[in-house]
mmCIF file of C-alpha atoms and ligand atoms in Angstrom:
data_model
loop_
_atom_site.group_PDB
_atom_site.id
_atom_site.type_symbol
_atom_site.label_atom_id
_atom_site.label_comp_id
_atom_site.label_asym_id
_atom_site.label_seq_id
_atom_site.Cartn_x
_atom_site.Cartn_y
_atom_site.Cartn_z
ATOM 1 C CA UNK A 1 4.634 16.528 1.790
ATOM 2 C CA UNK A 2 2.937 15.202 4.892
ATOM 3 C CA UNK A 3 2.111 11.533 4.637
ATOM 4 C CA UNK A 4 1.375 8.491 6.707
ATOM 5 C CA UNK A 5 2.814 5.293 5.263
ATOM 6 C CA UNK A 6 0.598 2.422 6.286
ATOM 7 C CA UNK A 7 1.370 -1.221 5.662
ATOM 8 C CA UNK A 8 2.335 -4.502 7.293
ATOM 9 C CA UNK A 9 5.898 -5.040 8.492
ATOM 10 C CA UNK A 10 7.973 -5.671 5.366
ATOM 11 C CA UNK A 11 5.597 -3.841 3.022
ATOM 12 C CA UNK A 12 8.373 -1.386 2.214
ATOM 13 C CA UNK A 13 7.329 1.671 4.254
ATOM 14 C CA UNK A 14 10.897 2.518 5.236
ATOM 15 C CA UNK A 15 12.276 2.101 1.729
ATOM 16 C CA UNK A 16 9.509 4.242 0.228
ATOM 17 C CA UNK A 17 10.033 6.889 2.924
ATOM 18 C CA UNK A 18 13.749 7.068 2.168
ATOM 19 C CA UNK A 19 13.027 7.539 -1.564
ATOM 20 C CA UNK A 20 10.470 10.273 -0.820
ATOM 21 C CA UNK A 21 12.841 12.254 1.419
ATOM 22 C CA UNK A 22 15.010 12.816 -1.641
ATOM 23 C CA UNK A 23 12.127 14.456 -3.535
ATOM 24 C CA UNK A 24 11.287 17.439 -1.368
ATOM 25 C CA UNK A 25 13.272 17.388 1.855
ATOM 26 C CA UNK A 26 10.493 15.829 3.931
ATOM 27 C CA UNK A 27 11.875 13.924 6.912
ATOM 28 C CA UNK A 28 11.257 10.253 7.593
ATOM 29 C CA UNK A 29 9.946 9.695 11.101
ATOM 30 C CA UNK A 30 10.070 6.050 12.066
ATOM 31 C CA UNK A 31 8.841 5.292 15.577
ATOM 32 C CA UNK A 32 10.541 1.883 15.253
ATOM 33 C CA UNK A 33 13.923 3.577 14.557
ATOM 34 C CA UNK A 34 13.415 6.010 17.447
ATOM 35 C CA UNK A 35 12.622 3.121 19.787
ATOM 36 C CA UNK A 36 15.532 0.964 18.554
ATOM 37 C CA UNK A 37 17.948 3.854 19.178
ATOM 38 C CA UNK A 38 16.522 4.287 22.676
ATOM 39 C CA UNK A 39 16.947 0.551 23.375
ATOM 40 C CA UNK A 40 20.535 0.632 22.073
ATOM 41 C CA UNK A 41 21.312 3.687 24.212
ATOM 42 C CA UNK A 42 19.727 2.075 27.289
ATOM 43 C CA UNK A 43 17.530 5.085 28.058
ATOM 44 C CA UNK A 44 14.414 4.994 30.235
ATOM 45 C CA UNK A 45 12.282 4.993 27.080
ATOM 46 C CA UNK A 46 14.312 2.095 25.678
ATOM 47 C CA UNK A 47 13.851 0.081 28.862
ATOM 48 C CA UNK A 48 10.093 0.622 28.747
ATOM 49 C CA UNK A 49 9.835 -0.445 25.094
ATOM 50 C CA UNK A 50 12.318 -3.314 24.954
ATOM 51 C CA UNK A 51 10.231 -6.302 26.015
ATOM 52 C CA UNK A 52 7.245 -5.531 23.764
ATOM 53 C CA UNK A 53 9.543 -4.880 20.812
ATOM 54 C CA UNK A 54 11.405 -8.134 21.127
ATOM 55 C CA UNK A 55 8.226 -10.229 20.969
ATOM 56 C CA UNK A 56 6.684 -8.096 18.233
ATOM 57 C CA UNK A 57 3.956 -6.589 20.418
ATOM 58 C CA UNK A 58 3.156 -2.892 20.370
ATOM 59 C CA UNK A 59 4.476 -0.511 22.987
ATOM 60 C CA UNK A 60 1.833 1.593 24.742
ATOM 61 C CA UNK A 61 -0.070 4.330 22.941
ATOM 62 C CA UNK A 62 0.897 6.688 25.745
ATOM 63 C CA UNK A 63 4.613 6.154 25.233
ATOM 64 C CA UNK A 64 4.308 6.564 21.463
ATOM 65 C CA UNK A 65 2.221 9.736 21.710
ATOM 66 C CA UNK A 66 4.750 11.207 24.136
ATOM 67 C CA UNK A 67 7.476 10.663 21.511
ATOM 68 C CA UNK A 68 5.426 11.978 18.593
ATOM 69 C CA UNK A 69 4.122 15.078 20.327
ATOM 70 C CA UNK A 70 7.722 16.202 20.769
ATOM 71 C CA UNK A 71 8.990 14.980 17.414
ATOM 72 C CA UNK A 72 6.357 16.665 15.239
ATOM 73 C CA UNK A 73 7.149 20.035 16.779
ATOM 74 C CA UNK A 74 10.816 19.932 15.782
ATOM 75 C CA UNK A 75 12.048 22.373 13.156
ATOM 76 C CA UNK A 76 12.919 19.825 10.493
ATOM 77 C CA UNK A 77 9.230 18.891 10.239
ATOM 78 C CA UNK A 78 8.493 22.253 8.627
ATOM 79 C CA UNK A 79 9.418 20.916 5.180
ATOM 80 C CA UNK A 80 7.131 17.903 5.600
ATOM 81 C CA UNK A 81 7.244 14.438 7.142
ATOM 82 C CA UNK A 82 6.709 10.824 6.242
ATOM 83 C CA UNK A 83 5.306 8.890 9.161
ATOM 84 C CA UNK A 84 6.637 5.354 8.969
ATOM 85 C CA UNK A 85 5.161 2.909 11.470
ATOM 86 C CA UNK A 86 2.938 5.474 13.171
ATOM 87 C CA UNK A 87 0.018 5.563 13.893
ATOM 88 C CA UNK A 88 -0.483 1.863 14.536
ATOM 89 C CA UNK A 89 -3.716 1.813 16.542
ATOM 90 C CA UNK A 90 -7.031 3.664 16.369
ATOM 91 C CA UNK A 91 -6.283 5.551 19.622
ATOM 92 C CA UNK A 92 -2.960 6.718 18.106
ATOM 93 C CA UNK A 93 -4.736 7.837 14.914
ATOM 94 C CA UNK A 94 -7.291 9.800 16.931
ATOM 95 C CA UNK A 95 -4.593 11.364 19.113
ATOM 96 C CA UNK A 96 -2.615 12.315 15.989
ATOM 97 C CA UNK A 97 -5.681 13.989 14.545
ATOM 98 C CA UNK A 98 -6.099 16.083 17.692
ATOM 99 C CA UNK A 99 -2.389 16.936 17.716
ATOM 100 C CA UNK A 100 -2.392 18.029 14.059
ATOM 101 C CA UNK A 101 -5.474 20.167 14.661
ATOM 102 C CA UNK A 102 -3.688 21.814 17.587
ATOM 103 C CA UNK A 103 -0.598 22.659 15.567
ATOM 104 C CA UNK A 104 -2.680 23.667 12.541
ATOM 105 C CA UNK A 105 -1.448 21.023 10.121
ATOM 106 C CA UNK A 106 -3.103 18.747 7.595
ATOM 107 C CA UNK A 107 -1.956 15.460 6.087
ATOM 108 C CA UNK A 108 -1.766 15.204 2.291
ATOM 109 C CA UNK A 109 -2.562 11.504 2.235
ATOM 110 C CA UNK A 110 -2.369 8.167 4.003
ATOM 111 C CA UNK A 111 -0.704 5.679 1.702
ATOM 112 C CA UNK A 112 -1.625 2.046 2.217
ATOM 113 C CA UNK A 113 1.054 -0.178 0.729
ATOM 114 C CA UNK A 114 -0.491 -3.568 0.076
ATOM 115 C CA UNK A 115 1.910 -6.450 -0.493
ATOM 116 C CA UNK A 116 1.025 -10.185 -0.571
ATOM 117 C CA UNK A 117 1.835 -12.132 2.603
ATOM 118 C CA UNK A 118 4.282 -14.575 0.970
ATOM 119 C CA UNK A 119 6.335 -11.649 -0.359
ATOM 120 C CA UNK A 120 6.314 -10.034 3.081
ATOM 121 C CA UNK A 121 7.495 -13.194 4.825
ATOM 122 C CA UNK A 122 10.303 -13.661 2.326
ATOM 123 C CA UNK A 123 11.380 -10.033 2.684
ATOM 124 C CA UNK A 124 11.369 -10.018 6.476
ATOM 125 C CA UNK A 125 13.451 -13.161 6.827
ATOM 126 C CA UNK A 126 16.063 -11.896 4.354
ATOM 127 C CA UNK A 127 16.081 -8.247 5.511
ATOM 128 C CA UNK A 128 19.127 -6.857 7.275
ATOM 129 C CA UNK A 129 19.285 -3.454 8.984
ATOM 130 C CA UNK A 130 22.175 -1.168 9.913
ATOM 131 C CA UNK A 131 22.229 -0.827 13.686
ATOM 132 C CA UNK A 132 23.776 2.640 13.368
ATOM 133 C CA UNK A 133 21.966 4.539 10.564
ATOM 134 C CA UNK A 134 18.950 2.294 9.913
ATOM 135 C CA UNK A 135 19.810 1.627 6.241
ATOM 136 C CA UNK A 136 17.934 -1.403 4.941
ATOM 137 C CA UNK A 137 19.544 -4.251 2.982
ATOM 138 C CA UNK A 138 18.441 -7.647 1.762
ATOM 139 C CA UNK A 139 20.722 -10.676 1.609
ATOM 140 C CA UNK A 140 19.196 -11.720 -1.723
ATOM 141 C CA UNK A 141 18.259 -8.568 -3.598
ATOM 142 C CA UNK A 142 20.361 -5.808 -2.032
ATOM 143 C CA UNK A 143 23.371 -7.114 -0.082
ATOM 144 C CA UNK A 144 26.038 -4.911 1.498
ATOM 145 C CA UNK A 145 29.281 -4.634 -0.481
ATOM 146 C CA UNK A 146 31.265 -5.948 2.477
ATOM 147 C CA UNK A 147 29.443 -8.602 4.464
ATOM 148 C CA UNK A 148 27.608 -7.202 7.513
ATOM 149 C CA UNK A 149 29.117 -3.706 7.076
ATOM 150 C CA UNK A 150 26.881 -0.782 6.111
ATOM 151 C CA UNK A 151 27.809 0.717 2.699
ATOM 152 C CA UNK A 152 26.670 4.137 3.895
ATOM 153 C CA UNK A 153 28.085 4.556 7.408
ATOM 154 C CA UNK A 154 30.271 1.516 8.149
ATOM 155 C CA UNK A 155 27.947 0.433 11.001
ATOM 156 C CA UNK A 156 27.158 -3.190 11.822
ATOM 157 C CA UNK A 157 24.435 -4.666 9.623
ATOM 158 C CA UNK A 158 22.430 -7.497 11.154
ATOM 159 C CA UNK A 159 19.049 -9.128 11.421
ATOM 160 C CA UNK A 160 16.757 -7.280 13.824
ATOM 161 C CA UNK A 161 15.928 -8.984 17.140
ATOM 162 C CA UNK A 162 12.265 -9.065 16.165
ATOM 163 C CA UNK A 163 12.934 -10.806 12.856
ATOM 164 C CA UNK A 164 12.859 -14.338 14.216
ATOM 165 C CA UNK A 165 10.114 -16.522 12.721
ATOM 166 C CA UNK A 166 8.067 -16.336 15.920
ATOM 167 C CA UNK A 167 8.290 -12.562 16.307
ATOM 168 C CA UNK A 168 7.520 -12.013 12.614
ATOM 169 C CA UNK A 169 4.399 -14.126 12.842
ATOM 170 C CA UNK A 170 3.293 -12.193 15.941
ATOM 171 C CA UNK A 171 4.002 -8.828 14.262
ATOM 172 C CA UNK A 172 1.803 -9.788 11.307
ATOM 173 C CA UNK A 173 -1.030 -10.845 13.640
ATOM 174 C CA UNK A 174 -0.678 -7.620 15.603
ATOM 175 C CA UNK A 175 -0.807 -5.664 12.331
ATOM 176 C CA UNK A 176 -4.014 -7.396 11.221
ATOM 177 C CA UNK A 177 -5.717 -6.890 14.567
ATOM 178 C CA UNK A 178 -4.564 -3.456 15.666
ATOM 179 C CA UNK A 179 -3.312 -1.549 12.625
ATOM 180 C CA UNK A 180 -5.343 -2.783 9.636
ATOM 181 C CA UNK A 181 -8.500 -1.044 11.024
ATOM 182 C CA UNK A 182 -6.759 2.271 10.240
ATOM 183 C CA UNK A 183 -7.495 1.657 6.543
ATOM 184 C CA UNK A 184 -11.230 2.184 7.166
ATOM 185 C CA UNK A 185 -10.527 5.051 9.544
ATOM 186 C CA UNK A 186 -8.557 6.997 6.921
ATOM 187 C CA UNK A 187 -10.932 6.004 4.125
ATOM 188 C CA UNK A 188 -13.666 7.712 6.132
ATOM 189 C CA UNK A 189 -11.405 10.756 6.544
ATOM 190 C CA UNK A 190 -11.028 10.918 2.736
ATOM 191 C CA UNK A 191 -7.265 10.565 2.959
ATOM 192 C CA UNK A 192 -6.626 6.996 1.829
ATOM 193 C CA UNK A 193 -4.485 6.160 -1.189
ATOM 194 C CA UNK A 194 -4.139 2.379 -1.634
ATOM 195 C CA UNK A 195 -1.259 1.148 -3.744
ATOM 196 C CA UNK A 196 -0.855 -2.500 -4.764
ATOM 197 C CA UNK A 197 2.720 -2.480 -5.779
ATOM 198 C CA UNK A 198 5.665 -4.747 -5.441
ATOM 199 C CA UNK A 199 8.316 -2.196 -6.237
ATOM 200 C CA UNK A 200 8.996 0.785 -4.026
ATOM 201 C CA UNK A 201 9.617 2.933 -7.122
ATOM 202 C CA UNK A 202 6.084 2.178 -8.324
ATOM 203 C CA UNK A 203 4.700 3.200 -4.926
ATOM 204 C CA UNK A 204 6.635 6.479 -5.141
ATOM 205 C CA UNK A 205 5.263 7.110 -8.663
ATOM 206 C CA UNK A 206 1.690 6.553 -7.451
ATOM 207 C CA UNK A 207 2.247 9.003 -4.581
ATOM 208 C CA UNK A 208 3.731 11.631 -6.921
ATOM 209 C CA UNK A 209 0.747 11.277 -9.267
ATOM 210 C CA UNK A 210 -1.712 11.770 -6.408
ATOM 211 C CA UNK A 211 0.007 14.662 -4.698
ATOM 212 C CA UNK A 212 1.241 16.833 -7.564
HETATM 213 P P1 LIG B 301 8.914 -1.112 13.127
HETATM 214 O O1 LIG B 301 10.359 -0.838 12.911
HETATM 215 O O2 LIG B 301 8.020 -0.013 12.652
HETATM 216 O O3 LIG B 301 8.487 -2.473 12.626
HETATM 217 O O4 LIG B 301 8.715 -1.142 14.725
HETATM 218 C C1 LIG B 301 9.382 -2.087 15.535
HETATM 219 C C2 LIG B 301 8.641 -2.283 16.849
HETATM 220 O O5 LIG B 301 8.590 -1.040 17.576
HETATM 221 C C3 LIG B 301 7.193 -2.720 16.724
HETATM 222 O O6 LIG B 301 7.060 -4.122 16.562
HETATM 223 C C4 LIG B 301 6.624 -2.229 18.058
HETATM 224 O O7 LIG B 301 7.030 -3.062 19.131
HETATM 225 C C5 LIG B 301 7.336 -0.896 18.238
HETATM 226 N N1 LIG B 301 6.605 0.226 17.601
HETATM 227 C C6 LIG B 301 7.030 1.003 16.555
HETATM 228 N N2 LIG B 301 6.114 1.934 16.242
HETATM 229 C C7 LIG B 301 5.075 1.754 17.105
HETATM 230 C C8 LIG B 301 3.816 2.398 17.287
HETATM 231 N N3 LIG B 301 3.428 3.435 16.504
HETATM 232 N N4 LIG B 301 3.002 1.931 18.278
HETATM 233 C C9 LIG B 301 3.370 0.925 19.085
HETATM 234 N N5 LIG B 301 4.544 0.253 18.959
HETATM 235 C C10 LIG B 301 5.399 0.666 17.983
#
């Protein structure tokens, strides 16, 4: 399947994407993961993205489109993709539309995952992420078996740099200002599927019901 997962930070986009990859071999494409790897590796891309990421601001549309134009043409995208954290602005959504037209592809749906703000804040402050494979944990509801060690790959599990209270608050404001307008954009395109669900399994069920 070819989906965009839309939702505020902490809405569960990454968790839902990981569940969906197991259904039909679609790949999860997280621009946040791509950028974090680039920062960790100290590449040119990482250096350009680092400052904005740390404060919770968006990196430029140009940089993101450069990444996605390459990524969507890779072979593993043939069995479908789950776009997690992209697009995040109207210019990105428009550029994606042009790109998909060029490569002759169509999205199945844009899934808006709507989660109340208090739940989001609680999740983001208790979330922990593997710095190596990106696996997501939660100190309360889904801790690692060994403290700070990834169950899956043995990598170091820690709080992300942008999960300080200040950065979280900025990321939510940025979402409301720059990304929330995509809901109307995709509604007008006839692609929007809104799901009010607290559990990622329920979101997956709603997607399965819509797409099959
Ligand atoms: P995420 O893991 O999706 O929350 O992304 C982490 C950070 O990476 C964001 O706060 C932005 O600084 C940057 N980022 C990720 N995806 C995008 C995007 N599509 N457009 C602009 N910035 C992005």
